[in-house]
Amino acid sequence: MSSPEVYLIFGIHNSGRRSLLLDLIEDFKDVDSTLYFRDSETPTQEIDNILESKEILHRCDFALNKCKITHASITLKCSPRKIFFLPDQTRDPADCIEALKAWLTKNQCQLTRIITLAHCQKIFESKVIDEWHQACMHFSDFVLVNQKDTVNKKWLNKWISEIRKKFYPTRFEFIKKNKVHNPSDILDHRVYRNSLFFDNTEEVCEHSDEEEVENYEDKYLRKLLNGKRACVIPKIK
């Protein structure tokens, strides 16, 4: 069997990520066994019971320890076709990215896509949350814009226009009631992210060249001599 498709979905509490995951797996065939890595720090919600009632979905709790993903051993009757990681908002996105790459290497998998679910109301209210989201967008192939109905439309139009230009070729899509227009498009393998951290010289994204990838050092992952990151992503409690 071919390697599973692996997805990382960034988002803050109540952004609708688990409802989005439910929407995505509803589109899968019965044979598409799916592994859902749920962050042990994430508060339980009613949606968890609905998610875990799905026969194709298998949940595994994980933790992040010094840029390393830890979880219990997984015993499944068949290999998962798709794997989703949903890190908690308290995790540093840069740590998540480094940890995921190490996990992929250890398990001989390749990343399919990174998705950010943007909580517009919280972004509108907080500069820190806006900066956190934009760091996630830097790594993302897709940004799904959610919780937008209560924010000022003039602000929303200006914000969307600016970040689309800033993070091109990352794709942006408005979602309604935690549902996407075309799940297969969201889960496709084509790369749109700005960061080249997961790229290699054999599969170089269209907006870069081989030399650029070989010498690439991501701005959010670069560390100073003292071990701290050069570009610190603000923390969300």
mmCIF file of C-alpha atoms in Angstrom, residues 14-237:
data_model
loop_
_atom_site.group_PDB
_atom_site.id
_atom_site.type_symbol
_atom_site.label_atom_id
_atom_site.label_comp_id
_atom_site.label_asym_id
_atom_site.label_seq_id
_atom_site.Cartn_x
_atom_site.Cartn_y
_atom_site.Cartn_z
ATOM 1 C CA ASN A 14 -13.362 27.051 18.882
ATOM 2 C CA SER A 15 -12.055 27.743 15.396
ATOM 3 C CA GLY A 16 -14.024 24.772 14.075
ATOM 4 C CA ARG A 17 -11.189 22.377 13.258
ATOM 5 C CA ARG A 18 -12.848 19.226 14.547
ATOM 6 C CA SER A 19 -16.080 20.145 12.778
ATOM 7 C CA LEU A 20 -14.006 20.667 9.631
ATOM 8 C CA LEU A 21 -12.405 17.252 10.086
ATOM 9 C CA LEU A 22 -15.866 15.734 10.418
ATOM 10 C CA ASP A 23 -16.894 17.444 7.175
ATOM 11 C CA LEU A 24 -13.793 16.145 5.388
ATOM 12 C CA ILE A 25 -14.138 12.524 6.469
ATOM 13 C CA GLU A 26 -17.808 12.494 5.466
ATOM 14 C CA ASP A 27 -16.483 12.717 1.923
ATOM 15 C CA PHE A 28 -14.243 9.642 2.306
ATOM 16 C CA LYS A 29 -15.096 6.157 1.117
ATOM 17 C CA ASP A 30 -15.717 3.494 3.738
ATOM 18 C CA VAL A 31 -12.364 1.906 2.939
ATOM 19 C CA ASP A 32 -10.434 5.098 3.726
ATOM 20 C CA SER A 33 -9.178 4.323 7.227
ATOM 21 C CA THR A 34 -8.235 7.624 8.895
ATOM 22 C CA LEU A 35 -5.930 8.282 11.842
ATOM 23 C CA TYR A 36 -6.657 11.385 13.926
ATOM 24 C CA PHE A 37 -3.910 12.646 16.230
ATOM 25 C CA ARG A 38 -5.615 14.706 18.914
ATOM 26 C CA ASP A 39 -3.451 16.953 21.106
ATOM 27 C CA SER A 40 -3.641 15.907 24.751
ATOM 28 C CA GLU A 41 -3.767 19.594 25.753
ATOM 29 C CA THR A 42 -6.931 20.337 23.769
ATOM 30 C CA PRO A 43 -10.138 20.598 25.848
ATOM 31 C CA THR A 44 -12.793 17.993 25.082
ATOM 32 C CA GLN A 45 -15.925 19.116 23.228
ATOM 33 C CA GLU A 46 -19.174 17.466 22.234
ATOM 34 C CA ILE A 47 -17.907 17.207 18.662
ATOM 35 C CA ASP A 48 -15.349 14.631 19.861
ATOM 36 C CA ASN A 49 -18.082 12.077 20.547
ATOM 37 C CA ILE A 50 -19.480 12.576 17.058
ATOM 38 C CA LEU A 51 -16.058 12.278 15.452
ATOM 39 C CA GLU A 52 -15.115 9.148 17.331
ATOM 40 C CA SER A 53 -18.407 7.451 16.454
ATOM 41 C CA LYS A 54 -17.201 7.239 12.843
ATOM 42 C CA GLU A 55 -15.996 3.726 12.064
ATOM 43 C CA ILE A 56 -13.284 4.853 9.667
ATOM 44 C CA LEU A 57 -11.742 7.261 12.209
ATOM 45 C CA HIS A 58 -9.188 6.095 14.754
ATOM 46 C CA ARG A 59 -8.062 8.555 17.431
ATOM 47 C CA CYS A 60 -4.653 8.696 19.053
ATOM 48 C CA ASP A 61 -3.673 11.329 21.628
ATOM 49 C CA PHE A 62 -0.268 12.933 21.179
ATOM 50 C CA ALA A 63 1.978 15.371 23.015
ATOM 51 C CA LEU A 64 4.814 17.630 21.963
ATOM 52 C CA ASN A 65 8.035 17.431 23.946
ATOM 53 C CA LYS A 66 11.040 19.497 22.808
ATOM 54 C CA CYS A 67 10.034 19.418 19.142
ATOM 55 C CA LYS A 68 9.243 15.707 19.334
ATOM 56 C CA ILE A 69 5.834 14.112 18.836
ATOM 57 C CA THR A 70 5.115 11.407 21.407
ATOM 58 C CA HIS A 71 2.149 9.048 21.404
ATOM 59 C CA ALA A 72 1.197 5.506 22.363
ATOM 60 C CA SER A 73 1.792 2.648 19.951
ATOM 61 C CA ILE A 74 -0.848 2.336 17.243
ATOM 62 C CA THR A 75 -2.450 -0.982 16.426
ATOM 63 C CA LEU A 76 -4.786 -0.919 13.443
ATOM 64 C CA LYS A 77 -6.180 -3.735 11.324
ATOM 65 C CA CYS A 78 -5.134 -1.871 8.190
ATOM 66 C CA SER A 79 -2.792 0.995 7.422
ATOM 67 C CA PRO A 80 -4.470 4.416 7.518
ATOM 68 C CA ARG A 81 -5.048 6.101 4.181
ATOM 69 C CA LYS A 82 -5.078 9.573 5.726
ATOM 70 C CA ILE A 83 -3.510 11.011 8.899
ATOM 71 C CA PHE A 84 -4.501 14.302 10.544
ATOM 72 C CA PHE A 85 -2.549 16.152 13.236
ATOM 73 C CA LEU A 86 -4.421 18.870 15.182
ATOM 74 C CA PRO A 87 -1.958 20.583 17.566
ATOM 75 C CA ASP A 88 -3.319 22.666 20.428
ATOM 76 C CA GLN A 89 -3.160 26.477 20.275
ATOM 77 C CA THR A 90 -0.683 26.451 23.191
ATOM 78 C CA ARG A 91 1.924 24.722 21.026
ATOM 79 C CA ASP A 92 4.511 26.801 19.211
ATOM 80 C CA PRO A 93 3.760 26.392 15.486
ATOM 81 C CA ALA A 94 7.500 26.279 14.734
ATOM 82 C CA ASP A 95 7.952 23.421 17.229
ATOM 83 C CA CYS A 96 5.019 21.624 15.594
ATOM 84 C CA ILE A 97 6.611 21.943 12.168
ATOM 85 C CA GLU A 98 9.998 20.617 13.295
ATOM 86 C CA ALA A 99 8.355 17.793 15.256
ATOM 87 C CA LEU A 100 6.174 16.777 12.319
ATOM 88 C CA LYS A 101 9.120 16.591 9.939
ATOM 89 C CA ALA A 102 10.992 14.340 12.381
ATOM 90 C CA TRP A 103 7.880 12.153 12.771
ATOM 91 C CA LEU A 104 7.462 11.886 9.004
ATOM 92 C CA THR A 105 11.095 10.832 8.591
ATOM 93 C CA LYS A 106 10.840 8.246 11.370
ATOM 94 C CA ASN A 107 7.652 6.763 9.935
ATOM 95 C CA GLN A 108 8.750 7.011 6.296
ATOM 96 C CA CYS A 109 5.884 9.302 5.311
ATOM 97 C CA GLN A 110 5.646 12.521 3.349
ATOM 98 C CA LEU A 111 3.622 15.601 4.177
ATOM 99 C CA THR A 112 0.596 16.152 1.961
ATOM 100 C CA ARG A 113 -0.667 19.541 3.157
ATOM 101 C CA ILE A 114 -0.748 22.057 5.985
ATOM 102 C CA ILE A 115 -4.023 23.889 6.583
ATOM 103 C CA THR A 116 -4.809 26.848 8.832
ATOM 104 C CA LEU A 117 -8.333 27.502 10.021
ATOM 105 C CA ALA A 118 -8.491 31.262 10.614
ATOM 106 C CA HIS A 119 -10.763 32.521 13.417
ATOM 107 C CA CYS A 120 -11.568 36.004 12.057
ATOM 108 C CA GLN A 121 -13.297 37.308 15.163
ATOM 109 C CA LYS A 122 -10.274 36.543 17.363
ATOM 110 C CA ILE A 123 -7.865 37.897 14.759
ATOM 111 C CA PHE A 124 -9.859 41.136 14.629
ATOM 112 C CA GLU A 125 -9.746 41.437 18.434
ATOM 113 C CA SER A 126 -6.071 40.618 19.047
ATOM 114 C CA LYS A 127 -2.816 41.562 17.327
ATOM 115 C CA VAL A 128 -1.091 38.623 19.045
ATOM 116 C CA ILE A 129 -3.601 36.144 17.627
ATOM 117 C CA ASP A 130 -3.255 37.763 14.205
ATOM 118 C CA GLU A 131 0.541 37.326 14.333
ATOM 119 C CA TRP A 132 0.146 33.719 15.464
ATOM 120 C CA HIS A 133 -2.203 32.975 12.562
ATOM 121 C CA GLN A 134 0.134 34.611 10.073
ATOM 122 C CA ALA A 135 3.005 32.426 11.272
ATOM 123 C CA CYS A 136 0.803 29.395 10.642
ATOM 124 C CA MET A 137 -0.160 30.764 7.226
ATOM 125 C CA HIS A 138 3.524 30.958 6.302
ATOM 126 C CA PHE A 139 3.647 27.160 6.522
ATOM 127 C CA SER A 140 0.205 26.527 5.024
ATOM 128 C CA ASP A 141 -0.991 25.432 1.606
ATOM 129 C CA PHE A 142 -4.577 26.403 2.421
ATOM 130 C CA VAL A 143 -6.116 28.989 4.749
ATOM 131 C CA LEU A 144 -9.797 28.429 5.513
ATOM 132 C CA VAL A 145 -11.431 31.658 6.678
ATOM 133 C CA ASN A 146 -14.014 31.045 9.406
ATOM 134 C CA GLN A 147 -16.002 32.978 12.078
ATOM 135 C CA LYS A 148 -16.194 35.988 9.776
ATOM 136 C CA ASP A 149 -19.870 36.963 10.054
ATOM 137 C CA THR A 150 -19.493 39.097 13.195
ATOM 138 C CA VAL A 151 -16.486 41.161 12.116
ATOM 139 C CA ASN A 152 -16.455 44.501 10.332
ATOM 140 C CA LYS A 153 -16.734 43.824 6.586
ATOM 141 C CA LYS A 154 -14.441 46.692 5.636
ATOM 142 C CA TRP A 155 -11.737 45.332 7.955
ATOM 143 C CA LEU A 156 -12.262 41.791 6.679
ATOM 144 C CA ASN A 157 -11.920 42.783 3.018
ATOM 145 C CA LYS A 158 -8.740 44.759 3.737
ATOM 146 C CA TRP A 159 -7.244 41.959 5.843
ATOM 147 C CA ILE A 160 -8.004 39.279 3.258
ATOM 148 C CA SER A 161 -6.577 41.390 0.452
ATOM 149 C CA GLU A 162 -3.345 41.995 2.366
ATOM 150 C CA ILE A 163 -2.699 38.426 3.474
ATOM 151 C CA ARG A 164 -3.499 36.989 0.060
ATOM 152 C CA LYS A 165 -0.750 39.146 -1.401
ATOM 153 C CA LYS A 166 1.630 38.465 1.487
ATOM 154 C CA PHE A 167 1.306 34.681 1.400
ATOM 155 C CA TYR A 168 0.874 33.996 -2.306
ATOM 156 C CA PRO A 169 0.724 31.220 -3.618
ATOM 157 C CA THR A 170 -1.080 29.976 -0.479
ATOM 158 C CA ARG A 171 -4.757 29.506 -1.305
ATOM 159 C CA PHE A 172 -7.584 31.088 0.697
ATOM 160 C CA GLU A 173 -11.179 29.960 0.909
ATOM 161 C CA PHE A 174 -14.173 31.199 2.892
ATOM 162 C CA ILE A 175 -16.043 28.422 4.637
ATOM 163 C CA LYS A 176 -19.579 28.381 5.970
ATOM 164 C CA LYS A 177 -20.836 26.382 8.956
ATOM 165 C CA ASN A 178 -17.418 24.665 9.174
ATOM 166 C CA LYS A 179 -17.865 23.152 5.714
ATOM 167 C CA VAL A 180 -15.725 23.561 2.609
ATOM 168 C CA HIS A 181 -16.976 23.799 -0.944
ATOM 169 C CA ASN A 182 -14.895 20.904 -2.266
ATOM 170 C CA PRO A 183 -13.158 18.574 0.246
ATOM 171 C CA SER A 184 -11.115 16.797 -2.433
ATOM 172 C CA ASP A 185 -9.619 20.150 -3.474
ATOM 173 C CA ILE A 186 -8.593 20.934 0.109
ATOM 174 C CA LEU A 187 -6.993 17.498 0.535
ATOM 175 C CA ASP A 188 -5.185 17.455 -2.809
ATOM 176 C CA HIS A 189 -1.418 16.915 -2.844
ATOM 177 C CA ARG A 190 -0.392 20.045 -4.767
ATOM 178 C CA VAL A 191 1.866 22.398 -2.824
ATOM 179 C CA TYR A 192 1.037 26.093 -2.300
ATOM 180 C CA ARG A 193 2.904 26.958 0.908
ATOM 181 C CA ASN A 194 5.591 29.621 1.217
ATOM 182 C CA SER A 195 7.896 27.668 3.489
ATOM 183 C CA LEU A 196 10.296 25.308 1.718
ATOM 184 C CA PHE A 197 11.100 23.370 4.903
ATOM 185 C CA PHE A 198 9.385 20.179 3.745
ATOM 186 C CA ASP A 199 10.657 20.396 0.179
ATOM 187 C CA ASN A 200 13.646 18.572 -1.253
ATOM 188 C CA THR A 201 15.689 18.743 -4.427
ATOM 189 C CA GLU A 202 13.633 16.009 -6.079
ATOM 190 C CA GLU A 203 10.261 17.640 -5.498
ATOM 191 C CA VAL A 204 10.755 21.365 -5.596
ATOM 192 C CA CYS A 205 7.706 23.612 -5.463
ATOM 193 C CA GLU A 206 7.007 25.626 -8.555
ATOM 194 C CA HIS A 207 7.998 29.021 -7.099
ATOM 195 C CA SER A 208 11.569 27.967 -6.149
ATOM 196 C CA ASP A 209 14.675 26.400 -7.659
ATOM 197 C CA GLU A 210 16.982 23.579 -6.560
ATOM 198 C CA GLU A 211 19.744 25.835 -5.220
ATOM 199 C CA GLU A 212 17.235 27.816 -3.141
ATOM 200 C CA VAL A 213 15.953 24.627 -1.487
ATOM 201 C CA GLU A 214 19.449 23.316 -0.723
ATOM 202 C CA ASN A 215 20.425 26.547 1.053
ATOM 203 C CA TYR A 216 17.017 27.204 2.600
ATOM 204 C CA GLU A 217 16.616 28.215 6.242
ATOM 205 C CA ASP A 218 13.070 29.038 7.318
ATOM 206 C CA LYS A 219 12.744 32.385 9.116
ATOM 207 C CA TYR A 220 10.551 30.941 11.870
ATOM 208 C CA LEU A 221 12.812 27.932 12.431
ATOM 209 C CA ARG A 222 16.210 29.639 12.374
ATOM 210 C CA LYS A 223 17.926 29.628 15.765
ATOM 211 C CA LEU A 224 20.461 31.975 17.295
ATOM 212 C CA LEU A 225 23.671 30.853 18.994
ATOM 213 C CA ASN A 226 21.884 30.878 22.352
ATOM 214 C CA GLY A 227 19.397 28.289 21.050
ATOM 215 C CA LYS A 228 16.438 30.665 20.872
ATOM 216 C CA ARG A 229 14.567 31.232 17.639
ATOM 217 C CA ALA A 230 15.459 34.339 15.650
ATOM 218 C CA CYS A 231 11.804 35.047 14.888
ATOM 219 C CA VAL A 232 9.649 34.277 17.915
ATOM 220 C CA ILE A 233 5.993 33.409 17.336
ATOM 221 C CA PRO A 234 3.767 34.923 20.063
ATOM 222 C CA LYS A 235 2.206 32.421 22.440
ATOM 223 C CA ILE A 236 -1.514 31.954 22.935
ATOM 224 C CA LYS A 237 -2.630 30.814 26.367
#
